[in-house]
Tab-separated table of N, CA and C in Angstrom:
chain	number	residue	atom	x	y	z
S	13	UNK	N	134.419	97.911	88.701
S	13	UNK	CA	134.480	96.398	88.846
S	13	UNK	C	132.769	97.129	88.357
S	14	UNK	N	132.545	95.218	86.807
S	14	UNK	CA	131.546	95.145	86.696
S	14	UNK	C	130.296	94.239	86.851
S	15	UNK	N	129.395	94.486	87.759
S	15	UNK	CA	128.915	93.901	88.496
S	15	UNK	C	126.768	93.560	87.236
S	16	UNK	N	126.634	92.505	87.544
S	16	UNK	CA	124.951	91.745	86.873
S	16	UNK	C	124.404	91.645	87.720
S	17	UNK	N	123.293	91.590	87.927
S	17	UNK	CA	122.339	91.823	88.622
S	17	UNK	C	121.065	91.408	88.112
S	18	UNK	N	120.433	90.282	89.147
S	18	UNK	CA	118.903	89.920	88.559
S	18	UNK	C	117.797	89.868	89.909
S	19	UNK	N	116.739	90.315	89.061
S	19	UNK	CA	116.077	90.117	89.549
S	19	UNK	C	114.778	89.593	89.414
S	20	UNK	N	113.978	89.159	90.800
S	20	UNK	CA	112.596	89.083	89.738
S	20	UNK	C	111.441	89.305	91.265
S	21	UNK	N	110.848	89.928	90.648
S	21	UNK	CA	110.219	90.597	91.450
S	21	UNK	C	110.676	92.189	92.183
S	22	UNK	N	110.376	91.804	94.268
S	22	UNK	CA	111.426	92.757	95.118
S	22	UNK	C	113.414	91.036	95.729
S	23	UNK	N	113.823	90.328	94.831
S	23	UNK	CA	114.211	89.746	94.798
S	23	UNK	C	115.793	89.941	94.842
S	24	UNK	N	116.511	90.165	94.908
S	24	UNK	CA	117.833	91.397	93.811
S	24	UNK	C	118.728	90.473	94.170
S	25	UNK	N	119.678	89.485	92.748
S	25	UNK	CA	121.301	88.683	93.423
S	25	UNK	C	121.805	89.991	92.517
S	26	UNK	N	122.609	89.550	93.328
S	26	UNK	CA	124.094	90.308	92.505
S	26	UNK	C	124.750	88.905	92.570
S	27	UNK	N	124.217	88.627	90.070
S	27	UNK	CA	125.226	87.522	90.173
S	27	UNK	C	126.527	87.089	89.632
S	28	UNK	N	127.505	88.341	89.587
S	28	UNK	CA	128.889	89.108	89.460
S	28	UNK	C	129.487	89.764	89.442
S	29	UNK	N	130.941	89.381	90.004
S	29	UNK	CA	131.036	90.169	89.588
S	29	UNK	C	132.988	90.104	88.889
S	30	UNK	N	132.653	91.414	87.723
S	30	UNK	CA	133.996	90.951	86.558
S	30	UNK	C	135.351	91.704	87.479
S	31	UNK	N	136.283	92.521	87.199
S	31	UNK	CA	137.466	93.401	87.235
S	31	UNK	C	137.111	93.858	85.583
S	32	UNK	N	136.901	95.047	85.333
S	32	UNK	CA	137.352	95.804	84.669
S	32	UNK	C	138.868	97.366	83.968
S	33	UNK	N	138.541	97.164	83.944
S	33	UNK	CA	140.359	98.389	83.754
S	33	UNK	C	139.559	98.982	82.782
S	34	UNK	N	138.766	100.294	83.452
S	34	UNK	CA	137.784	101.067	82.165
S	34	UNK	C	137.719	102.635	82.865
S	35	UNK	N	138.031	104.100	82.227
S	35	UNK	CA	137.480	105.047	82.941
S	35	UNK	C	136.262	105.436	83.289
S	36	UNK	N	135.500	105.600	84.647
S	36	UNK	CA	133.515	105.218	84.790
S	36	UNK	C	133.766	106.635	85.511
S	37	UNK	N	132.597	107.431	84.620
S	37	UNK	CA	132.250	109.291	84.901
S	37	UNK	C	130.577	109.021	85.363
S	38	UNK	N	130.439	110.495	86.693
S	38	UNK	CA	128.954	110.094	86.585
S	38	UNK	C	128.491	108.726	87.625
S	39	UNK	N	129.962	108.844	88.526
S	39	UNK	CA	129.888	108.709	90.065
S	39	UNK	C	129.918	109.006	91.426
S	40	UNK	N	129.753	111.091	91.262
S	40	UNK	CA	130.746	111.306	91.903
S	40	UNK	C	130.261	111.248	92.967
S	41	UNK	N	130.681	111.826	94.349
S	41	UNK	CA	128.674	111.957	95.607
S	41	UNK	C	128.692	113.201	95.591
S	42	UNK	N	127.712	113.636	93.878
S	42	UNK	CA	127.150	115.415	94.679
S	42	UNK	C	126.533	115.661	95.991
S	43	UNK	N	126.083	117.140	96.623
S	43	UNK	CA	125.371	117.382	97.332
S	43	UNK	C	123.969	116.493	96.857
S	44	UNK	N	123.709	117.314	95.889
S	44	UNK	CA	122.202	116.751	95.927
S	44	UNK	C	122.348	115.243	95.005
S	45	UNK	N	120.815	114.959	95.377
S	45	UNK	CA	120.688	112.937	95.117
S	45	UNK	C	119.617	113.166	93.829
S	46	UNK	N	119.761	112.276	93.289
S	46	UNK	CA	118.588	112.065	92.282
S	46	UNK	C	117.658	111.660	92.660
S	47	UNK	N	116.129	111.613	92.250
S	47	UNK	CA	115.925	110.221	92.650
S	47	UNK	C	115.270	108.907	91.781
S	48	UNK	N	115.604	107.522	91.722
S	48	UNK	CA	116.166	106.290	91.345
S	48	UNK	C	116.360	104.991	91.965
S	49	UNK	N	117.276	104.249	91.302
S	49	UNK	CA	117.333	103.445	91.500
S	49	UNK	C	118.988	103.811	92.071
S	50	UNK	N	120.106	102.849	92.557
S	50	UNK	CA	121.448	103.434	92.555
S	50	UNK	C	122.601	101.978	93.415
S	51	UNK	N	123.034	101.817	92.663
S	51	UNK	CA	124.489	101.494	93.381
S	51	UNK	C	125.177	102.003	94.351
S	52	UNK	N	125.730	101.783	95.550
S	52	UNK	CA	127.100	102.702	96.456
S	52	UNK	C	127.236	101.777	96.619
S	53	UNK	N	129.646	102.306	96.526
S	53	UNK	CA	129.972	101.565	96.990
S	53	UNK	C	129.948	101.616	98.686
S	54	UNK	N	130.449	101.373	99.668
S	54	UNK	CA	130.760	101.077	100.171
S	54	UNK	C	132.165	100.481	101.314
S	55	UNK	N	132.759	101.365	103.054
S	55	UNK	CA	133.685	101.319	102.626
S	55	UNK	C	132.649	100.650	104.671
S	56	UNK	N	133.862	99.227	104.882
S	56	UNK	CA	133.745	99.426	106.264
S	56	UNK	C	132.628	99.953	107.191
S	57	UNK	N	132.484	100.705	107.085
S	57	UNK	CA	131.609	101.731	108.080
S	57	UNK	C	130.708	101.811	107.232
S	58	UNK	N	130.124	100.931	106.159
S	58	UNK	CA	129.236	101.854	105.882
S	58	UNK	C	129.404	103.653	105.296
S	59	UNK	N	130.581	104.098	105.192
S	59	UNK	CA	130.465	104.780	104.683
S	59	UNK	C	129.993	105.487	103.012
S	60	UNK	N	129.213	105.632	102.337
S	60	UNK	CA	129.045	105.596	100.838
S	60	UNK	C	130.661	106.580	100.280
S	61	UNK	N	131.690	106.120	99.207
S	61	UNK	CA	132.463	105.292	98.438
S	61	UNK	C	132.086	106.749	97.374
S	62	UNK	N	131.552	105.872	96.353
S	62	UNK	CA	130.994	106.077	94.604
S	62	UNK	C	129.177	105.947	94.954
S	63	UNK	N	128.392	105.864	94.395
S	63	UNK	CA	127.287	106.195	93.910
S	63	UNK	C	126.235	106.202	92.376
S	64	UNK	N	126.792	105.129	92.144
S	64	UNK	CA	126.611	104.971	90.232
S	64	UNK	C	125.363	104.960	89.976
S	65	UNK	N	123.747	105.675	89.400
S	65	UNK	CA	122.631	105.820	89.132
S	65	UNK	C	122.084	104.505	88.179
S	66	UNK	N	121.260	103.481	88.727
S	66	UNK	CA	121.560	102.497	87.927
S	66	UNK	C	120.361	102.679	86.335
S	67	UNK	N	121.028	102.576	85.376
S	67	UNK	CA	120.129	102.435	84.456
S	67	UNK	C	118.517	101.924	83.969
S	68	UNK	N	118.644	101.118	84.151
S	68	UNK	CA	117.223	99.767	83.666
S	68	UNK	C	116.696	99.863	84.253
S	69	UNK	N	114.928	100.074	83.916
S	69	UNK	CA	113.424	100.231	84.377
S	69	UNK	C	113.314	99.378	85.951
S	70	UNK	N	113.376	99.331	87.131
S	70	UNK	CA	112.395	98.787	87.601
S	70	UNK	C	111.726	98.951	88.742
S	71	UNK	N	111.260	99.337	87.266
S	71	UNK	CA	109.609	99.472	87.665
S	71	UNK	C	108.419	98.458	87.652
S	72	UNK	N	107.669	98.615	88.520
S	72	UNK	CA	106.541	97.775	88.160
S	72	UNK	C	105.534	98.016	87.178
S	73	UNK	N	105.831	98.680	86.217
S	73	UNK	CA	105.056	99.607	85.304
S	73	UNK	C	106.069	99.273	84.000
S	74	UNK	N	105.390	99.132	82.606
S	74	UNK	CA	106.079	98.928	81.032
S	74	UNK	C	105.311	100.346	79.726
S	75	UNK	N	105.993	101.052	79.547
S	75	UNK	CA	105.388	101.886	78.371
S	75	UNK	C	104.849	100.475	77.296
S	76	UNK	N	104.268	101.712	76.983
S	76	UNK	CA	103.289	100.668	75.713
S	76	UNK	C	103.522	101.803	74.324
S	77	UNK	N	103.484	101.044	73.279
S	77	UNK	CA	103.534	102.334	72.108
S	77	UNK	C	102.240	101.571	71.601
S	78	UNK	N	101.471	102.795	71.294
S	78	UNK	CA	100.404	102.412	70.530
S	78	UNK	C	100.640	102.040	68.818
S	79	UNK	N	99.506	100.723	68.415
S	79	UNK	CA	99.410	100.455	67.179
S	79	UNK	C	98.869	101.431	66.269
S	80	UNK	N	98.223	102.777	66.306
S	80	UNK	CA	98.466	103.751	66.003
S	80	UNK	C	99.186	104.803	65.357
S	81	UNK	N	99.408	105.495	64.628
S	81	UNK	CA	100.611	107.378	65.055
S	81	UNK	C	100.078	107.840	65.504
S	82	UNK	N	100.655	108.202	66.802
S	82	UNK	CA	99.516	109.710	66.932
S	82	UNK	C	99.011	109.743	68.387
S	83	UNK	N	98.695	108.186	68.609
S	83	UNK	CA	97.958	107.527	69.615
S	83	UNK	C	98.893	107.928	70.642
S	84	UNK	N	99.118	108.186	72.106
S	84	UNK	CA	99.778	107.704	73.610
S	84	UNK	C	100.168	107.079	73.510
S	85	UNK	N	101.274	107.584	74.033
S	85	UNK	CA	102.543	105.982	74.664
S	85	UNK	C	101.760	106.470	75.806
S	86	UNK	N	101.252	105.343	76.810
S	86	UNK	CA	100.412	104.266	78.319
S	86	UNK	C	101.901	103.525	78.445
S	87	UNK	N	101.932	103.439	80.198
S	87	UNK	CA	102.905	102.833	80.813
S	87	UNK	C	101.354	101.709	81.861
S	88	UNK	N	101.647	100.346	81.672
S	88	UNK	CA	100.947	99.496	81.758
S	88	UNK	C	101.373	98.466	83.539
S	89	UNK	N	100.572	98.319	84.459
S	89	UNK	CA	100.917	97.053	85.498
S	89	UNK	C	101.750	96.031	84.442
S	90	UNK	N	102.721	95.609	84.894
S	90	UNK	CA	103.406	94.191	85.388
S	90	UNK	C	103.286	93.291	85.882
S	91	UNK	N	102.710	92.038	86.762
S	91	UNK	CA	102.241	90.666	86.931
S	91	UNK	C	103.552	90.543	88.099
S	92	UNK	N	104.998	90.436	87.531
S	92	UNK	CA	106.098	90.958	87.198
S	92	UNK	C	106.708	90.459	87.205
S	93	UNK	N	108.044	91.340	88.031
S	93	UNK	CA	109.200	91.708	87.235
S	93	UNK	C	109.657	91.436	87.518
S	94	UNK	N	110.514	91.268	85.809
S	94	UNK	CA	112.038	90.544	86.112
S	94	UNK	C	112.239	90.936	84.960
S	95	UNK	N	114.027	90.885	85.308
S	95	UNK	CA	115.453	90.876	84.938
S	95	UNK	C	116.415	91.032	85.832
S	96	UNK	N	117.646	91.900	84.287
S	96	UNK	CA	119.380	91.804	84.512
S	96	UNK	C	119.519	92.959	84.249
S	97	UNK	N	119.904	93.697	85.058
S	97	UNK	CA	121.009	94.867	85.014
S	97	UNK	C	122.537	94.726	84.689
S	98	UNK	N	123.114	95.581	83.806
S	98	UNK	CA	124.269	95.048	84.806
S	98	UNK	C	125.493	97.148	84.362
S	99	UNK	N	125.969	97.173	85.856
S	99	UNK	CA	126.498	98.641	86.279
S	99	UNK	C	128.058	99.139	86.791
S	100	UNK	N	128.856	99.603	86.117
S	100	UNK	CA	129.766	99.550	86.102
S	100	UNK	C	130.451	100.637	87.303
S	101	UNK	N	131.199	99.969	88.911
S	101	UNK	CA	131.037	101.340	90.483
S	101	UNK	C	132.829	100.786	89.861
S	102	UNK	N	132.945	102.655	90.534
S	102	UNK	CA	134.558	101.699	91.332
S	102	UNK	C	134.902	101.423	92.433
S	103	UNK	N	135.869	100.618	92.459
S	103	UNK	CA	136.572	99.597	93.697
S	103	UNK	C	137.803	100.602	94.606
S	104	UNK	N	137.739	101.425	94.842
S	104	UNK	CA	139.187	101.408	95.856
S	104	UNK	C	139.788	100.731	96.666
S	105	UNK	N	140.950	100.770	96.999
S	105	UNK	CA	140.692	99.131	97.663
S	105	UNK	C	140.347	99.181	99.239
S	106	UNK	N	139.913	100.432	99.141
S	106	UNK	CA	139.541	99.734	101.624
S	106	UNK	C	138.471	100.361	100.567
S	107	UNK	N	137.006	99.030	99.369
S	107	UNK	CA	136.271	99.231	99.091
S	107	UNK	C	135.247	98.224	100.031
S	108	UNK	N	134.588	97.554	100.749
S	108	UNK	CA	134.070	96.943	101.108
S	108	UNK	C	132.395	96.374	100.786
S	109	UNK	N	131.909	96.594	99.863
S	109	UNK	CA	130.634	95.790	100.204
S	109	UNK	C	130.375	97.073	99.246
S	110	UNK	N	128.829	96.608	98.381
S	110	UNK	CA	128.420	97.020	97.361
S	110	UNK	C	126.568	96.695	98.436
S	111	UNK	N	125.018	98.268	98.333
S	111	UNK	CA	123.997	98.264	98.907
S	111	UNK	C	122.946	99.226	96.868
S	112	UNK	N	121.972	98.261	96.273
S	112	UNK	CA	121.530	98.732	95.856
S	112	UNK	C	120.138	99.171	96.441
S	113	UNK	N	120.002	100.927	96.218
S	113	UNK	CA	119.059	101.534	97.110
S	113	UNK	C	119.042	102.220	96.256
S	114	UNK	N	117.264	103.136	96.337
S	114	UNK	CA	115.965	103.664	96.182
S	114	UNK	C	115.646	104.512	97.356
S	115	UNK	N	116.923	105.951	95.994
S	115	UNK	CA	116.131	107.120	96.584
S	115	UNK	C	115.488	107.813	96.586
S	116	UNK	N	113.553	108.370	97.152
S	116	UNK	CA	112.312	109.069	96.659
S	116	UNK	C	112.632	109.631	98.129
S	117	UNK	N	111.702	111.376	96.828
S	117	UNK	CA	111.319	112.589	97.988
S	117	UNK	C	111.006	111.904	99.672
S	118	UNK	N	111.248	112.976	100.101
S	118	UNK	CA	111.325	112.183	101.559
S	118	UNK	C	109.871	112.502	101.679
S	119	UNK	N	108.667	112.605	102.308
S	119	UNK	CA	107.239	112.099	103.096
S	119	UNK	C	107.939	113.751	103.672
S	120	UNK	N	106.510	115.137	102.935
S	120	UNK	CA	106.450	115.760	103.812
S	120	UNK	C	107.820	117.468	103.362
S	121	UNK	N	108.554	116.781	102.328
S	121	UNK	CA	109.898	117.616	100.969
S	121	UNK	C	108.600	118.365	100.235
S	122	UNK	N	107.821	117.967	99.887
S	122	UNK	CA	107.045	119.223	99.114
S	122	UNK	C	107.614	120.270	98.731
S	123	UNK	N	106.560	121.146	100.283
S	123	UNK	CA	107.334	122.675	100.984
S	123	UNK	C	107.999	122.705	100.598
S	124	UNK	N	108.869	121.860	101.274
S	124	UNK	CA	110.349	122.762	101.003
S	124	UNK	C	111.867	122.494	99.710
S	125	UNK	N	110.554	122.160	98.598
S	125	UNK	CA	111.733	121.257	98.439
S	125	UNK	C	111.953	121.642	96.686
S	126	UNK	N	110.923	122.650	96.681
S	126	UNK	CA	111.925	124.684	95.104
S	126	UNK	C	112.421	124.999	96.036
S	127	UNK	N	113.867	125.606	96.674
S	127	UNK	CA	114.786	125.639	96.334
S	127	UNK	C	115.147	124.661	96.061
S	128	UNK	N	116.106	123.888	96.219
S	128	UNK	CA	116.536	122.609	96.015
S	128	UNK	C	116.072	121.522	96.087
S	129	UNK	N	115.606	121.005	95.065
S	129	UNK	CA	114.790	120.310	95.120
S	129	UNK	C	115.503	118.645	95.525
S	130	UNK	N	116.507	118.780	95.497
S	130	UNK	CA	117.222	116.849	95.072
S	130	UNK	C	118.131	117.224	96.614
S	131	UNK	N	117.973	117.801	97.408
S	131	UNK	CA	118.827	118.073	98.162
S	131	UNK	C	118.887	116.876	99.260
S	132	UNK	N	120.037	116.455	99.940
S	132	UNK	CA	120.143	114.912	100.143
S	132	UNK	C	118.874	114.887	101.755
S	133	UNK	N	118.473	116.051	102.177
S	133	UNK	CA	118.273	115.944	103.617
S	133	UNK	C	116.687	116.148	103.396
S	134	UNK	N	116.713	116.315	101.628
S	134	UNK	CA	115.021	116.272	100.885
S	134	UNK	C	114.752	114.121	100.222
S	135	UNK	N	115.248	113.926	100.681
S	135	UNK	CA	115.428	112.659	100.356
S	135	UNK	C	115.966	111.306	101.042
S	136	UNK	N	114.888	110.381	100.091
S	136	UNK	CA	114.680	109.533	102.159
S	136	UNK	C	115.607	107.587	100.980
S	137	UNK	N	116.648	107.492	101.051
S	137	UNK	CA	116.645	106.861	100.656
S	137	UNK	C	117.118	105.406	101.482
S	138	UNK	N	116.026	104.108	100.610
S	138	UNK	CA	116.019	102.679	100.784
S	138	UNK	C	116.988	101.362	100.400
S	139	UNK	N	117.925	101.223	101.585
S	139	UNK	CA	118.648	99.972	101.379
S	139	UNK	C	117.571	98.612	100.748
S	140	UNK	N	117.900	99.053	99.604
S	140	UNK	CA	117.270	96.949	98.746
S	140	UNK	C	118.430	95.329	99.323
S	141	UNK	N	119.116	96.015	99.257
S	141	UNK	CA	120.049	95.240	99.043
S	141	UNK	C	121.998	95.108	99.506
S	142	UNK	N	122.005	94.512	99.872
S	142	UNK	CA	123.785	94.521	100.380
S	142	UNK	C	124.583	93.806	99.848
S	143	UNK	N	125.494	92.813	99.511
S	143	UNK	CA	125.846	92.119	98.609
S	143	UNK	C	127.303	92.494	98.678
S	144	UNK	N	127.934	91.631	99.837
S	144	UNK	CA	129.748	91.806	99.392
S	144	UNK	C	130.852	91.353	98.142
S	145	UNK	N	131.470	92.740	98.317
S	145	UNK	CA	132.674	93.088	97.431
S	145	UNK	C	133.631	92.793	97.037
S	146	UNK	N	134.125	91.972	96.184
S	146	UNK	CA	134.793	90.994	96.590
S	146	UNK	C	136.129	91.625	96.457
S	147	UNK	N	137.192	90.744	96.989
S	147	UNK	CA	138.212	92.199	96.913
S	147	UNK	C	138.027	93.185	98.229
S	148	UNK	N	137.384	92.921	98.733
S	148	UNK	CA	136.495	93.985	99.637
S	148	UNK	C	138.295	93.305	101.107
S	149	UNK	N	137.376	94.696	101.483
S	149	UNK	CA	139.003	94.839	102.917
S	149	UNK	C	138.076	93.863	103.358
S	150	UNK	N	137.035	93.356	103.495
S	150	UNK	CA	136.291	92.548	104.955
S	150	UNK	C	137.659	91.979	105.149
């Protein structure tokens, strides 16, 4: 399922769901969780069936390239972030809804994180939005 999201500040809307017939890679549920934004496909009991990373930069800063060669690339805050991004997720028959989540290291995980820095128990998952999946089991 190809999903198109639009965002304006913290408001993220799912504006399109389009079935696609293609192989999807990189959606497995590994034991480790990478920091960043992800779209989760969940069943009716909120069990996560797959998690696909969002490749778009949803942060509130942007890279600024220097005018002179050799000067550093810097990041600056943007007053109002907005844009759109596309994610392709698997949509098995028992999928019910989608969740946009942000994964960050949990507070206090720094001292324990050296052995397995991205272990699931060391990450905090914040749900930013939940969206019904067209054709889900609802």
